[in-house]
mmCIF file of C-alpha atoms in Angstrom:
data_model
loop_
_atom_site.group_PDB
_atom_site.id
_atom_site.type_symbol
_atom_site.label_atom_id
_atom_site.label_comp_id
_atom_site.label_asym_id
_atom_site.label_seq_id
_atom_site.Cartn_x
_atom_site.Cartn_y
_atom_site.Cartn_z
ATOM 1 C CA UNK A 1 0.000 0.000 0.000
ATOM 2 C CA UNK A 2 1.208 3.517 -1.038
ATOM 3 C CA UNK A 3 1.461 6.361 1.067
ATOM 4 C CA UNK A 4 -1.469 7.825 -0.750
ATOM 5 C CA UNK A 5 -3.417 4.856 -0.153
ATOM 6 C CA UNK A 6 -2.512 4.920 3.467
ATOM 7 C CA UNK A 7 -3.762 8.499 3.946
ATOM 8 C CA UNK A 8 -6.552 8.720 2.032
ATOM 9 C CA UNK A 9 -7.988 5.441 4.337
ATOM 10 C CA UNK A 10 -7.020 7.861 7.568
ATOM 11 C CA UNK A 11 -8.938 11.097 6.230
ATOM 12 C CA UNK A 12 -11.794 9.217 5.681
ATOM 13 C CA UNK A 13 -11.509 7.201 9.593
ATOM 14 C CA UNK A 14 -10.597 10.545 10.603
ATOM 15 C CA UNK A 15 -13.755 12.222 8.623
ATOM 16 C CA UNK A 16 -16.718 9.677 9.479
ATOM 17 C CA UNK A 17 -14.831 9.463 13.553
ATOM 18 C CA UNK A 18 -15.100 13.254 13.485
ATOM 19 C CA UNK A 19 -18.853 13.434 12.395
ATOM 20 C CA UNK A 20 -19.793 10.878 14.705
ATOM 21 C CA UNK A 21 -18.070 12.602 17.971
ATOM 22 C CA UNK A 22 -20.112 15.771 16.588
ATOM 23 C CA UNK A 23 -23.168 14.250 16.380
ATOM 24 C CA UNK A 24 -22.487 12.854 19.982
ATOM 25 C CA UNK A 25 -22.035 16.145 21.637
ATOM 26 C CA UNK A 26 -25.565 17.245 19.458
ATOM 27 C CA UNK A 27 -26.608 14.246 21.433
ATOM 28 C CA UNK A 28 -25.717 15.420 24.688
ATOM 29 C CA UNK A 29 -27.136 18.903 24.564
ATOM 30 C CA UNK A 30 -30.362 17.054 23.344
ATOM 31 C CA UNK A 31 -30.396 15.169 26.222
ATOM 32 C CA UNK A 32 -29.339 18.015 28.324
ATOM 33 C CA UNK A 33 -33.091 19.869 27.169
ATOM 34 C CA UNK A 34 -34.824 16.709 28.012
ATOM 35 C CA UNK A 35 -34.897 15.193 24.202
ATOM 36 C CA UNK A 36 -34.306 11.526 24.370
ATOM 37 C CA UNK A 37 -35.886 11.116 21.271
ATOM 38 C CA UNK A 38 -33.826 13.187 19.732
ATOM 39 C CA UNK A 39 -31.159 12.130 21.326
ATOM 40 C CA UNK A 40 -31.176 8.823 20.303
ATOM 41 C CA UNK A 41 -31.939 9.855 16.406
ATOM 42 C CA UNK A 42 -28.546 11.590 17.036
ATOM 43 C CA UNK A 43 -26.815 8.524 18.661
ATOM 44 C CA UNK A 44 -28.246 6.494 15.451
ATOM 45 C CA UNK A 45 -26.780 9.035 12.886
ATOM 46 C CA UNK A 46 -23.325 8.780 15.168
ATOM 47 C CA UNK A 47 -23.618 4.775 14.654
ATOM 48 C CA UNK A 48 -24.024 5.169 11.261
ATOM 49 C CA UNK A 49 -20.607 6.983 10.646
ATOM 50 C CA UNK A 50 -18.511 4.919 13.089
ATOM 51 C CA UNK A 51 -19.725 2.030 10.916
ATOM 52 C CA UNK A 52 -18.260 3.901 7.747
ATOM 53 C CA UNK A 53 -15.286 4.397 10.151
ATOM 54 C CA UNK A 54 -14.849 0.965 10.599
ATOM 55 C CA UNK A 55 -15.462 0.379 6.968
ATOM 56 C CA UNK A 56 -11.958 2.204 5.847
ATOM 57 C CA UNK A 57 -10.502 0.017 9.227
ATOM 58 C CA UNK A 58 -11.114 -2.987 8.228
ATOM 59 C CA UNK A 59 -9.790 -2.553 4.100
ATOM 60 C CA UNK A 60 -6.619 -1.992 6.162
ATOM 61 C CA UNK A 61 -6.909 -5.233 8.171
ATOM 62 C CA UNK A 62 -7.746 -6.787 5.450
ATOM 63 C CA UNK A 63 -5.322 -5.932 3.272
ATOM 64 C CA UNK A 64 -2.708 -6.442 5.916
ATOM 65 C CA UNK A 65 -3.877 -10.094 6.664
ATOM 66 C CA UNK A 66 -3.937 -11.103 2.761
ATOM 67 C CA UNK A 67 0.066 -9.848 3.088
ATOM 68 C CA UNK A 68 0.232 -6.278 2.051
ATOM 69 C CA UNK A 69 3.002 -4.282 3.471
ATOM 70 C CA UNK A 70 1.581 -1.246 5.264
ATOM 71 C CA UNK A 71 3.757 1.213 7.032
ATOM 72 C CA UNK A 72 1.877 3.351 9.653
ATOM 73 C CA UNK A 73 2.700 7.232 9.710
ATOM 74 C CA UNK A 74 1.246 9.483 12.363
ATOM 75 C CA UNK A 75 -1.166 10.292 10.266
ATOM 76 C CA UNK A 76 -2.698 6.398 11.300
ATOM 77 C CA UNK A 77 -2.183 6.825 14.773
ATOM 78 C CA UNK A 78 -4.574 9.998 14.452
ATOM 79 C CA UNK A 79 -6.782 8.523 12.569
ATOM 80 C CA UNK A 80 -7.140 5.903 15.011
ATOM 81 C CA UNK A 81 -7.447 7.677 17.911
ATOM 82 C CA UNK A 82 -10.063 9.541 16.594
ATOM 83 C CA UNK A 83 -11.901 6.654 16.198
ATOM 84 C CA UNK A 84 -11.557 5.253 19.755
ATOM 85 C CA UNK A 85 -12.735 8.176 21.331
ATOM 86 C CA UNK A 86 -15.807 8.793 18.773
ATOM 87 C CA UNK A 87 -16.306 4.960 19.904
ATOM 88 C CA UNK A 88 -15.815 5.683 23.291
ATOM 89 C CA UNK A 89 -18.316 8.461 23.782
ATOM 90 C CA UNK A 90 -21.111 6.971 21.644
ATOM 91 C CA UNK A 91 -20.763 4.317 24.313
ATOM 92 C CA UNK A 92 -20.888 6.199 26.948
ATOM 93 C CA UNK A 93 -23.816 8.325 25.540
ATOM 94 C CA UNK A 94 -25.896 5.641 24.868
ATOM 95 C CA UNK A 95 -25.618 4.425 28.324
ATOM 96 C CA UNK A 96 -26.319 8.221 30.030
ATOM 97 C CA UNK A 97 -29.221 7.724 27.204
#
């Protein structure tokens, strides 16, 4: 995998991660007014793009497993850590849900 390749797969884990940690906080300050409903429409939306997340996650894993050499810049390491904490608080706002 080219370095291209590499950080095009991080902008778009870094993109959909971003969205979804948004869409959490909108979450939040839904539930903060007293609109669950809402609130969980948000949560849904913020599932949606952790699943694209984890759709540009797993090409990588995938490739890797069938053999291809990939070297990880920081720009990975961002990526993922994005995603963990978009993970992370969707969690947790589902459960203060």
């Amino acid at each position: 995998m080219n370095t291209e390749e590499l950080q095009v797969a991080a902008f778009e884990i870094i993109l959909h991660s971003g969205t979804a940690r948004a869409t959490v906080h909108e979450a939040f300050a839904a539930m903060r007014l007293g609109h669950y409903d809402e609130a969980s429409q948000k949560l849904e939306a913020a599932n949606t793009e952790l699943v694209e997340a984890h759709h540009a996650q797993t090409k990588l894993l995938q490739d890797y497993a069938s053999g291809v050499e990939i070297k990880i810049e920081i720009i990975m390491v961002h990526a993922q850590d994005h995603l963990t904490m978009a993970i992370f608080s969707e969690r947790m706002a589902g459960h203060f849900l």
